[in-house]
mmCIF file of C-alpha atoms and ligand atoms in Angstrom:
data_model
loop_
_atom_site.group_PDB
_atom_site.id
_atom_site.type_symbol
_atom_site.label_atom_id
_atom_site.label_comp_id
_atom_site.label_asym_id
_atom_site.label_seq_id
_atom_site.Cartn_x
_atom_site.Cartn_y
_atom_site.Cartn_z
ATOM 1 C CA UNK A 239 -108.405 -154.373 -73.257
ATOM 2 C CA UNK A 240 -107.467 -151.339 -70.660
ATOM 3 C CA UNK A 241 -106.436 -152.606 -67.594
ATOM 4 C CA UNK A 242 -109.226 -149.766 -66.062
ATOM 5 C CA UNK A 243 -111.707 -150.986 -68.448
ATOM 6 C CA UNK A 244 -115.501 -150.155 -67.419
ATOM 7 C CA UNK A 245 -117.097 -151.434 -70.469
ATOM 8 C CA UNK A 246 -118.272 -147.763 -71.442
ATOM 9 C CA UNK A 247 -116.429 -146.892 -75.154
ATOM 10 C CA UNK A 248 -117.526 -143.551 -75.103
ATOM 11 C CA UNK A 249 -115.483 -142.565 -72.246
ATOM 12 C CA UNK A 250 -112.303 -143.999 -72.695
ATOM 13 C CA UNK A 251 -109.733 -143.265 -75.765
ATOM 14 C CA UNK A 252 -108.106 -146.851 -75.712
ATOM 15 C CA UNK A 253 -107.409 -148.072 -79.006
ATOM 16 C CA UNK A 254 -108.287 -152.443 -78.301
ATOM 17 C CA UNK A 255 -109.844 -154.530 -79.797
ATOM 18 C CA UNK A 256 -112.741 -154.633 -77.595
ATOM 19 C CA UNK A 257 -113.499 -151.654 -78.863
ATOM 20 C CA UNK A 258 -117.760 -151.225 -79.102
ATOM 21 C CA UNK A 259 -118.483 -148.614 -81.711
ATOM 22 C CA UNK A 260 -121.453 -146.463 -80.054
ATOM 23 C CA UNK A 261 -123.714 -144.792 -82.464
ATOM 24 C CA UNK A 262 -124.174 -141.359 -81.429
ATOM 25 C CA UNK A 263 -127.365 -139.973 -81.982
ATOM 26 C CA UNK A 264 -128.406 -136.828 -83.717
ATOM 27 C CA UNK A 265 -132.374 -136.826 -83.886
ATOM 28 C CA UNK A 266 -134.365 -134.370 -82.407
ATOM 29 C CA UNK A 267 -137.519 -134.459 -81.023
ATOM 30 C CA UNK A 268 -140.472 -133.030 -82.680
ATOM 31 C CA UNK A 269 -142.607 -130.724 -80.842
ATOM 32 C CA UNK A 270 -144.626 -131.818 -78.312
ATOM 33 C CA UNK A 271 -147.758 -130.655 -79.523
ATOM 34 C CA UNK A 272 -146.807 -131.622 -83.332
ATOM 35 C CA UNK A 273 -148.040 -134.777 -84.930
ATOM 36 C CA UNK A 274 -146.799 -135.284 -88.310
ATOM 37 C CA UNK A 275 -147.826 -139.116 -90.143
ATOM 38 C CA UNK A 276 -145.313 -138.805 -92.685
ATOM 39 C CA UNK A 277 -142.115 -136.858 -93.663
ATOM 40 C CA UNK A 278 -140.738 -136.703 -97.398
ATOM 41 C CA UNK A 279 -137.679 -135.301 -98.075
ATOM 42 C CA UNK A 280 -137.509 -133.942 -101.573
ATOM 43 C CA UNK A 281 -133.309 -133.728 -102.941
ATOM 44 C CA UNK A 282 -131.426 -133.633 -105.540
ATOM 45 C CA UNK A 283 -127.546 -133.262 -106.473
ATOM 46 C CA UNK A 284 -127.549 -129.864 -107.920
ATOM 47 C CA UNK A 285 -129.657 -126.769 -107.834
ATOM 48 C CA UNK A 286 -132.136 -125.116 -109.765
ATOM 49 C CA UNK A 287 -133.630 -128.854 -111.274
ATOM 50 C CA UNK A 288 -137.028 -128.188 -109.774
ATOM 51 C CA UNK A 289 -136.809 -129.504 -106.205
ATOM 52 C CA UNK A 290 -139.030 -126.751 -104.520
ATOM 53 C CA UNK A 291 -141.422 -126.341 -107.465
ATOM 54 C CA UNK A 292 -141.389 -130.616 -107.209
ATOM 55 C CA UNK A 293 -141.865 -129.986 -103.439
ATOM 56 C CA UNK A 294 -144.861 -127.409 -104.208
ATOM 57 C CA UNK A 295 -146.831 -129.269 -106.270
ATOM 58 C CA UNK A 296 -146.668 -132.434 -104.297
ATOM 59 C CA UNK A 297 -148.174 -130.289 -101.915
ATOM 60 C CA UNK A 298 -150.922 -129.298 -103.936
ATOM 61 C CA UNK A 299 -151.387 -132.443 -105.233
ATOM 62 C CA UNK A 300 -151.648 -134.137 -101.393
ATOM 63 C CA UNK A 301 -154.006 -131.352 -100.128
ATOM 64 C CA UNK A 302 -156.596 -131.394 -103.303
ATOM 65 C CA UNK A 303 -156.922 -135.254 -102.115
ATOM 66 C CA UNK A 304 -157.993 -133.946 -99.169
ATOM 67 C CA UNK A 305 -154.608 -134.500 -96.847
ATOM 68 C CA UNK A 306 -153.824 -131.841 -94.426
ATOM 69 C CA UNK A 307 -150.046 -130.962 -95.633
ATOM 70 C CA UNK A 308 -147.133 -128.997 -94.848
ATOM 71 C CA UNK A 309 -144.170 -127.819 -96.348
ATOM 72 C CA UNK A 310 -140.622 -127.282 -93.911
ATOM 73 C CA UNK A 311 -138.378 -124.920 -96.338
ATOM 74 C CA UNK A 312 -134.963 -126.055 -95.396
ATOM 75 C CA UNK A 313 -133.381 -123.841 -97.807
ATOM 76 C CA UNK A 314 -132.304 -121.296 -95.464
ATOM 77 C CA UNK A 315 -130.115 -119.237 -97.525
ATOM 78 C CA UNK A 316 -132.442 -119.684 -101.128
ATOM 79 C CA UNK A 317 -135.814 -120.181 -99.884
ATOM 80 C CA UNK A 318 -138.617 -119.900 -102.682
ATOM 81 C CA UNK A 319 -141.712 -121.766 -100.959
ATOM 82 C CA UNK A 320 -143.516 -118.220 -99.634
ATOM 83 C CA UNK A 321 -143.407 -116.818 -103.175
ATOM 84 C CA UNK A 322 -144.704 -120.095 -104.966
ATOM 85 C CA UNK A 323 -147.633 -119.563 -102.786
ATOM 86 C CA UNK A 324 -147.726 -115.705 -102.727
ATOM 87 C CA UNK A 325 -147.099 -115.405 -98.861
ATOM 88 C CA UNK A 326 -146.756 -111.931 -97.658
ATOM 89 C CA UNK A 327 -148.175 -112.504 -94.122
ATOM 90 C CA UNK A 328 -145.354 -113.174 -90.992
ATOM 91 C CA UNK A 329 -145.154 -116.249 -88.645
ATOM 92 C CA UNK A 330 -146.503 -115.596 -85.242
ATOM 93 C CA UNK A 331 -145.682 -117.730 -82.077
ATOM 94 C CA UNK A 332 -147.137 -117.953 -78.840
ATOM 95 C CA UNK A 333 -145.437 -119.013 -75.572
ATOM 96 C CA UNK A 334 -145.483 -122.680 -76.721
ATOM 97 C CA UNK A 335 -143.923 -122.331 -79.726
ATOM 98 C CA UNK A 336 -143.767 -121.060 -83.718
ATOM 99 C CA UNK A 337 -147.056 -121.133 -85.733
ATOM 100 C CA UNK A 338 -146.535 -122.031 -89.542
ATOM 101 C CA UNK A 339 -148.652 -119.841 -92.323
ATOM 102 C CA UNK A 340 -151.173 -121.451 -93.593
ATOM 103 C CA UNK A 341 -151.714 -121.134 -97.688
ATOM 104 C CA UNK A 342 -154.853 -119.761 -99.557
ATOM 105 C CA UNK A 343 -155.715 -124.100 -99.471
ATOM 106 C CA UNK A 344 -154.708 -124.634 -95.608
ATOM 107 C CA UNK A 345 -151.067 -125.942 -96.416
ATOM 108 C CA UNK A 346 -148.901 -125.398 -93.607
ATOM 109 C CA UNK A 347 -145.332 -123.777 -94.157
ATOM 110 C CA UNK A 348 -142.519 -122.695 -92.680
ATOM 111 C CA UNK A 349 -139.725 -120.544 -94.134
ATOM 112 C CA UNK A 350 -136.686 -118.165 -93.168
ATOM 113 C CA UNK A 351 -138.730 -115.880 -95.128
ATOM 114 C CA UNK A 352 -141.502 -116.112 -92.505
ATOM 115 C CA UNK A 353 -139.214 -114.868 -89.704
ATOM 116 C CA UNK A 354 -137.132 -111.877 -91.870
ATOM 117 C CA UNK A 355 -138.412 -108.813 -91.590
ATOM 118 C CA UNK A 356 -137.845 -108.281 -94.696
ATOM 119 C CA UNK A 357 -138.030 -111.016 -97.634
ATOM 120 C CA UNK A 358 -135.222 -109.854 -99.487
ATOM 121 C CA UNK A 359 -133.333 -109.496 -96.684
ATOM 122 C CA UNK A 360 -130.133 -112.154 -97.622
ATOM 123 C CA UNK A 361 -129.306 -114.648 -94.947
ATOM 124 C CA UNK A 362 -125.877 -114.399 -94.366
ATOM 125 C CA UNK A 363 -125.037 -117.154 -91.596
ATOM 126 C CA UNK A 364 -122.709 -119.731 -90.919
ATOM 127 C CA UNK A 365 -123.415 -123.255 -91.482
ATOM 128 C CA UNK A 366 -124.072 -124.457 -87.708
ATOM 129 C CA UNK A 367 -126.800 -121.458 -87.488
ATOM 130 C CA UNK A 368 -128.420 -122.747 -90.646
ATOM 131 C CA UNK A 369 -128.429 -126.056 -89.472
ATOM 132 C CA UNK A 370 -129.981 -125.433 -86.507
ATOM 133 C CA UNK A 371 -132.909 -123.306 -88.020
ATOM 134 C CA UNK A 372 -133.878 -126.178 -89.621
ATOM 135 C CA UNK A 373 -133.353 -128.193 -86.523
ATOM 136 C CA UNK A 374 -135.806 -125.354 -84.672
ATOM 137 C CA UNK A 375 -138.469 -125.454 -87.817
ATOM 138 C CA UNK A 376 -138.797 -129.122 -86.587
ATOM 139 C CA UNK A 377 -138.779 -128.816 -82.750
ATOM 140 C CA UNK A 378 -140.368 -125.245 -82.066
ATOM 141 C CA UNK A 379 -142.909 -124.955 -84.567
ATOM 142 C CA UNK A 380 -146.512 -126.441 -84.090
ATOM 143 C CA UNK A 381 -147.316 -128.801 -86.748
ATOM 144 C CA UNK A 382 -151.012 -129.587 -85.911
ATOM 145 C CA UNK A 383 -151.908 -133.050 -87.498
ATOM 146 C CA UNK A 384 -149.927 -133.044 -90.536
ATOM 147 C CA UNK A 385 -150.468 -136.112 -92.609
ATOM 148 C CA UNK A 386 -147.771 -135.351 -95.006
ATOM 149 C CA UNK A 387 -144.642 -133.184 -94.931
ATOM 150 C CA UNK A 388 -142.593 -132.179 -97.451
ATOM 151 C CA UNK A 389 -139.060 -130.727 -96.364
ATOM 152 C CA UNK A 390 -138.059 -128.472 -99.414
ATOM 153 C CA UNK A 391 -133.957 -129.162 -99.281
ATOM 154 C CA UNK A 392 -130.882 -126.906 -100.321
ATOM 155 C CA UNK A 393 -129.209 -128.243 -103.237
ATOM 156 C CA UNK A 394 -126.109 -130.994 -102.586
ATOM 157 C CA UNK A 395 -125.079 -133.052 -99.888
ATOM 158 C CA UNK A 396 -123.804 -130.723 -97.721
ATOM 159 C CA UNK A 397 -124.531 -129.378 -94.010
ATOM 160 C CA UNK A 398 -128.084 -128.773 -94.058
ATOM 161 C CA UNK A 399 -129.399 -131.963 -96.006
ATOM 162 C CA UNK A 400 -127.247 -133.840 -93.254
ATOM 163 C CA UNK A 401 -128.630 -132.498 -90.604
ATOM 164 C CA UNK A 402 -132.062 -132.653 -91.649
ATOM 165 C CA UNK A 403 -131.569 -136.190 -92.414
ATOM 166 C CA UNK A 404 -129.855 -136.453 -89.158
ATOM 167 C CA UNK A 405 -131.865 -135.079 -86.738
ATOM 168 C CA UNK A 406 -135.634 -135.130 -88.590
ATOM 169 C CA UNK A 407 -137.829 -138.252 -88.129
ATOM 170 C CA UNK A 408 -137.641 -138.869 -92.590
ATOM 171 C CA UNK A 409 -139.909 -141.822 -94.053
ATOM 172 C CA UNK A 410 -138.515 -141.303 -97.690
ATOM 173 C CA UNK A 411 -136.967 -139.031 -100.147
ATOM 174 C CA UNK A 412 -137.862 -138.231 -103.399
ATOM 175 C CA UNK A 413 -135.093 -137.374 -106.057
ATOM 176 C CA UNK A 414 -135.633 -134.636 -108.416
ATOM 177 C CA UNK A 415 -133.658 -134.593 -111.472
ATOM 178 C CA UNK A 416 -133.541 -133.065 -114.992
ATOM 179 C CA UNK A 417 -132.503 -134.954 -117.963
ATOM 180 C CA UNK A 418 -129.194 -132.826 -118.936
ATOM 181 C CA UNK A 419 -127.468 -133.236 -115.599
ATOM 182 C CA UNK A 420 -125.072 -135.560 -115.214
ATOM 183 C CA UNK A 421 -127.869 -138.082 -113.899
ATOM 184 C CA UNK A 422 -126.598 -141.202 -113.023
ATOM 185 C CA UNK A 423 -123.730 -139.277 -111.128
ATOM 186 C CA UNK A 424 -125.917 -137.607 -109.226
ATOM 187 C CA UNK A 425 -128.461 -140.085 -108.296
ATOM 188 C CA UNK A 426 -125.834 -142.452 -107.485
ATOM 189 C CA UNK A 427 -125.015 -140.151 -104.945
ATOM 190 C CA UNK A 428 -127.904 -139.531 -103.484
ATOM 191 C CA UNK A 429 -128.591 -143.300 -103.436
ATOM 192 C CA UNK A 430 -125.162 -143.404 -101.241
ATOM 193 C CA UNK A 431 -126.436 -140.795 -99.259
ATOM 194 C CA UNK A 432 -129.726 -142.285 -98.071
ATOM 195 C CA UNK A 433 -128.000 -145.524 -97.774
ATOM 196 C CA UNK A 434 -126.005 -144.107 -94.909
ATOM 197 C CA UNK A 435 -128.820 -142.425 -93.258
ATOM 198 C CA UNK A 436 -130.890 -145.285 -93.408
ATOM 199 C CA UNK A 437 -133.463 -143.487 -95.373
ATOM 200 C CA UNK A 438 -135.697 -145.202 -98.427
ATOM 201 C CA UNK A 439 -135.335 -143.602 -101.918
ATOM 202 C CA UNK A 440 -139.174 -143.540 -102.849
ATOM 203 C CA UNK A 441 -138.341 -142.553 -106.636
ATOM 204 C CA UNK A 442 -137.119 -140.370 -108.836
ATOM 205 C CA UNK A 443 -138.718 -137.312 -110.344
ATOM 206 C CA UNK A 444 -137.593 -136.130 -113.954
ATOM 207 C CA UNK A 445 -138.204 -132.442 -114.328
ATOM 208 C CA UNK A 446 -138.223 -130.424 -117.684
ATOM 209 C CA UNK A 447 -138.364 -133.717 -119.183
ATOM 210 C CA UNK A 448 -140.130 -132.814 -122.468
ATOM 211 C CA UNK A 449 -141.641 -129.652 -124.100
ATOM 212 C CA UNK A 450 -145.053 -130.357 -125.735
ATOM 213 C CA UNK A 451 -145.534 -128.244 -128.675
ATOM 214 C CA UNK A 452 -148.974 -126.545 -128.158
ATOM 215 C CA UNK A 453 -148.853 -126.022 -131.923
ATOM 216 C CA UNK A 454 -148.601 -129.790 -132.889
ATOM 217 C CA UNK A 455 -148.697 -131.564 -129.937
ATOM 218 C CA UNK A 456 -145.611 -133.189 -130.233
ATOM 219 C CA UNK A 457 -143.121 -133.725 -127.256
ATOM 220 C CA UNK A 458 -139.340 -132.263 -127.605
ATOM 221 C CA UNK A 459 -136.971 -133.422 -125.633
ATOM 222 C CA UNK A 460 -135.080 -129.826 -125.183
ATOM 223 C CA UNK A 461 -132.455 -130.540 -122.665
ATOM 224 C CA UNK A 462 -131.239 -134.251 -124.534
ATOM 225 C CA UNK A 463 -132.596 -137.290 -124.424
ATOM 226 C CA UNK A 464 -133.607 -139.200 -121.135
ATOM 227 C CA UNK A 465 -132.067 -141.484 -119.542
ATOM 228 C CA UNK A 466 -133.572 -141.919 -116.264
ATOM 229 C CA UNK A 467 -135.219 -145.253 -117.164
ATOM 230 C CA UNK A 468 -131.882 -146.843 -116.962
ATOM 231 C CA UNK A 469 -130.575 -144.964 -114.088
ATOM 232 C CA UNK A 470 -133.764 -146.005 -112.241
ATOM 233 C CA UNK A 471 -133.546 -150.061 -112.928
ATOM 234 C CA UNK A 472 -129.590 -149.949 -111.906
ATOM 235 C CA UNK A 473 -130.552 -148.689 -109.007
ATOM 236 C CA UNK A 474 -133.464 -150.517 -108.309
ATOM 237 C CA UNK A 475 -135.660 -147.067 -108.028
ATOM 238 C CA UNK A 476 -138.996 -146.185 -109.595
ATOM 239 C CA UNK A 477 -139.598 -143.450 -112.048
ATOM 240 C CA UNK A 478 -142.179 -141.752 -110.212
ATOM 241 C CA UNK A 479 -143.053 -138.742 -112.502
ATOM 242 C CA UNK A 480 -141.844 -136.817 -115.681
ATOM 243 C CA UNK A 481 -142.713 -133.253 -115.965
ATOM 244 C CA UNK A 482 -142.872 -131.310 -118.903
ATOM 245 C CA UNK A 483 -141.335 -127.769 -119.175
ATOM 246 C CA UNK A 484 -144.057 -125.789 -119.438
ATOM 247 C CA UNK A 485 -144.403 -122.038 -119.278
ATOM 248 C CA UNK A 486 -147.657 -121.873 -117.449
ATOM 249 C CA UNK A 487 -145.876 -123.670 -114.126
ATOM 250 C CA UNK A 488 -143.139 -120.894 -113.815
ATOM 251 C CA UNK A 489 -145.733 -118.054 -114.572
ATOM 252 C CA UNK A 490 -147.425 -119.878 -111.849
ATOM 253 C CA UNK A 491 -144.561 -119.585 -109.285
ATOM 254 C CA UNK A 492 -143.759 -116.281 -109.993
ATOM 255 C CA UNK A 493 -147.314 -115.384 -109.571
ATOM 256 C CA UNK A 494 -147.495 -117.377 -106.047
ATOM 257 C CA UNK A 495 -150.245 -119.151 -107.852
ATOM 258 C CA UNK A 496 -148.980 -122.386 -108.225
ATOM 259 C CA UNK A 497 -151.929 -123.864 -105.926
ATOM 260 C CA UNK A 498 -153.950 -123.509 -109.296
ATOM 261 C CA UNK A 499 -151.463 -125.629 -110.987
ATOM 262 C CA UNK A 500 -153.335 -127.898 -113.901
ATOM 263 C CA UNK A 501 -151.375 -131.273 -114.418
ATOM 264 C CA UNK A 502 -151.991 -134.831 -113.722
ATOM 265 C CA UNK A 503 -148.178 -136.010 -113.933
ATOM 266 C CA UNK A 504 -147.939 -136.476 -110.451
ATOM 267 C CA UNK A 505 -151.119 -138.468 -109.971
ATOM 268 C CA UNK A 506 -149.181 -141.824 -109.811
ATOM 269 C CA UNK A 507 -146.910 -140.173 -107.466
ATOM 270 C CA UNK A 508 -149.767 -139.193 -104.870
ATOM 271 C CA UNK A 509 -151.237 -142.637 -104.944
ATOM 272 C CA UNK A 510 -148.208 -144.157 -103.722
ATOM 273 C CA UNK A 511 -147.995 -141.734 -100.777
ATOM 274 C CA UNK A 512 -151.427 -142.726 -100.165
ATOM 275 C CA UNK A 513 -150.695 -146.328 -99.572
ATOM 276 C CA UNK A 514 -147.792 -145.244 -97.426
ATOM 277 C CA UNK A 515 -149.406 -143.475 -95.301
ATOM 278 C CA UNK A 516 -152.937 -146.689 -95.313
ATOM 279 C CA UNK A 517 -149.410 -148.839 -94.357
ATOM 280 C CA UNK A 518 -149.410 -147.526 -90.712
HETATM 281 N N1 ATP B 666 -141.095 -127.937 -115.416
HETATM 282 C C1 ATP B 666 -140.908 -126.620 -115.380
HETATM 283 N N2 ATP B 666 -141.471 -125.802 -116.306
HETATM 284 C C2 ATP B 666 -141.264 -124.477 -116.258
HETATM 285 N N3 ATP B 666 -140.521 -123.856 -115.326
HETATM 286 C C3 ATP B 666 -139.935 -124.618 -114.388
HETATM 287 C C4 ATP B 666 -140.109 -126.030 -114.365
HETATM 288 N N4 ATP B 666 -139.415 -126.521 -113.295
HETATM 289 C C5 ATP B 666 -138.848 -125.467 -112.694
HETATM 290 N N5 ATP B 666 -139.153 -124.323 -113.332
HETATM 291 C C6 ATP B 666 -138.696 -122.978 -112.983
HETATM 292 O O1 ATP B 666 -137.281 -123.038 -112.847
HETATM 293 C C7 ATP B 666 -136.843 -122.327 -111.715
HETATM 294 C C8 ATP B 666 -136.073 -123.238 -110.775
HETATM 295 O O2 ATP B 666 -136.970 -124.168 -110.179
HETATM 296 P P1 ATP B 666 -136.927 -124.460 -108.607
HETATM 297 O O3 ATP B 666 -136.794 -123.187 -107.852
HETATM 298 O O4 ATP B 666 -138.055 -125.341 -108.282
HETATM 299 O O5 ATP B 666 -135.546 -125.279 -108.547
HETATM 300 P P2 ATP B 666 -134.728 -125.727 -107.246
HETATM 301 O O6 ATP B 666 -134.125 -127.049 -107.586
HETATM 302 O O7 ATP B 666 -135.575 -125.660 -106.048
HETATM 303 O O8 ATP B 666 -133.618 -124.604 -107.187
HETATM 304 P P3 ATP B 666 -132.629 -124.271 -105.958
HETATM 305 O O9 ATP B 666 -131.564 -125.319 -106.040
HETATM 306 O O10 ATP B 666 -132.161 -122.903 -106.265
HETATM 307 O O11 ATP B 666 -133.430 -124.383 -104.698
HETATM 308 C C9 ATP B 666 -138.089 -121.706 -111.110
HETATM 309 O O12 ATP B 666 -138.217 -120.397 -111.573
HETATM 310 C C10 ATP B 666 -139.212 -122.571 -111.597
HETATM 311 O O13 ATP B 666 -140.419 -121.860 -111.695
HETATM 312 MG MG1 MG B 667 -135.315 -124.590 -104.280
#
């Protein structure tokens, strides 16, 4: 121990033995007039698997039961929740704060694309300034009583996902994959990842799992054959959903239509939220 010691480890550089590792922490405060009952974070290890149509439709899903939902686009630099929902309007703010759009169903959202004054505008920033827009789409936006979020995340495991997981209040993440990714790689990470933030997987999500043949009716398993059954027990995780490919969801999205999505696959999905949010 230092001869000067004054039991505070964060100000003193001594390497002894004594030494009391303090936790520094990164979480920021919501809003004060926000009240959110529960955040999901949806993630996966690579892009373009389905995380912000996932993200979308659990969305829907939540609101048709009758939940008042929002969706935080953290994907500064791809952002694709505005057109899934055929936004054209502009956030507005007051002097208390940032006002999400709300959707043609009341969801609540909040995107780059919002704030551009253009949409096709590209977002050319450094990391730090993308971080901290998402930081800001959590502290100086007004979420009025928001039963469920759903944070729409970049692809990886980079900056952004760590700060969100950081420095936003998450319950849970969902894991979207797609059958020919290297799965088990990449929920293994993610696994590791919410380990270390202290964050509970709720499941995984397999997109473009199948095509069903409207001419037969039979299911083809385009992309390879699944193996997220496996993935899931090693791991201890639920399968949560499987999603076909199906032309009428990406005419949907490209539409901004998908609030008229017709699909029960995540109906198993949604009643699990429920009980999460009966817990508390
Ligand atoms: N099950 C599906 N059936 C048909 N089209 C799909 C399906 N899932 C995703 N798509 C389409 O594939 C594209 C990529 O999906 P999406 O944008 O949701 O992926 P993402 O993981 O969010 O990508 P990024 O990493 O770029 O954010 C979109 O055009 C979407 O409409
Ligand atoms: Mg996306």
């Amino acid at each position: 121990m230092s001869e000067n010691c004054n039991q505070n480890c964060n100000s003193c550089s001594e390497d002894c033995a004594e030494r009391k590792e303090q936790k520094t922490d990164f979480s920021e405060k919501l809003h004060e007039m926000s009240s959110i009952k529960k955040v999901i974070g949806v993630v996966s290890g690579k892009g373009g698997v389905g995380k912000s149509l996932v993200t979308s439709m659990l969305a829907v899903t939540m609101n048709r039961m009758g939940y008042h939902t929002a969706i935080l686009d953290a994907d500064i630099t791809g952002p694709s929740i505005p057109k899934a929902f055929g936004i054209r309007g502009k956030a507005t703010g007051s002097e208390f704060g940032l006002f999400p759009v709300k959707t043609k169903t009341g969801i609540d959202i909040m995107s780059v694309n919002l704030l551009l004054e253009n949409d096709t505008d590209p977002v050319v920033w450094r990391g730090p300034i993308i971080a901290g827009t998402v930081k800001q789409f959590w502290t100086d936006v007004i979420w009025s009583d928001v039963d469920f979020m759903f944070i729409d995340m970049p692809p990886g495991t980079g900056d952004v996902p760590l700060t969100v997981f950081q420095s936003i209040a998450v319950d849970g993440i969902i894991v979207v994959t797609s059958p020919q990714e290297l799965v088990s790689m990449i929920v293994s990470k993610a696994v590791k990842m919410a380990e270390m933030m202290n964050i509970p997987i709720i499941g995984l999500v397999e997109n473009m799992s199948y095509f069903k043949c409207p001419d037969n009716d039979k299911d083809y398993q385009i992309f390879g054959e699944s193996h997220i059954e496996e993935i899931a027990e090693k791991h201890n995780l639920k399968v949560l959903a499987k999603l076909p490919i199906d032309p009428k969801i990406s005419a949907a999205c490209d539409k901004g239509m998908i609030e008229l999505f017709d699909g029960n696959w995540l109906d198993s999905t949604s009643k699990l939220l429920e009980e999460r949010l009966e817990e508390n």
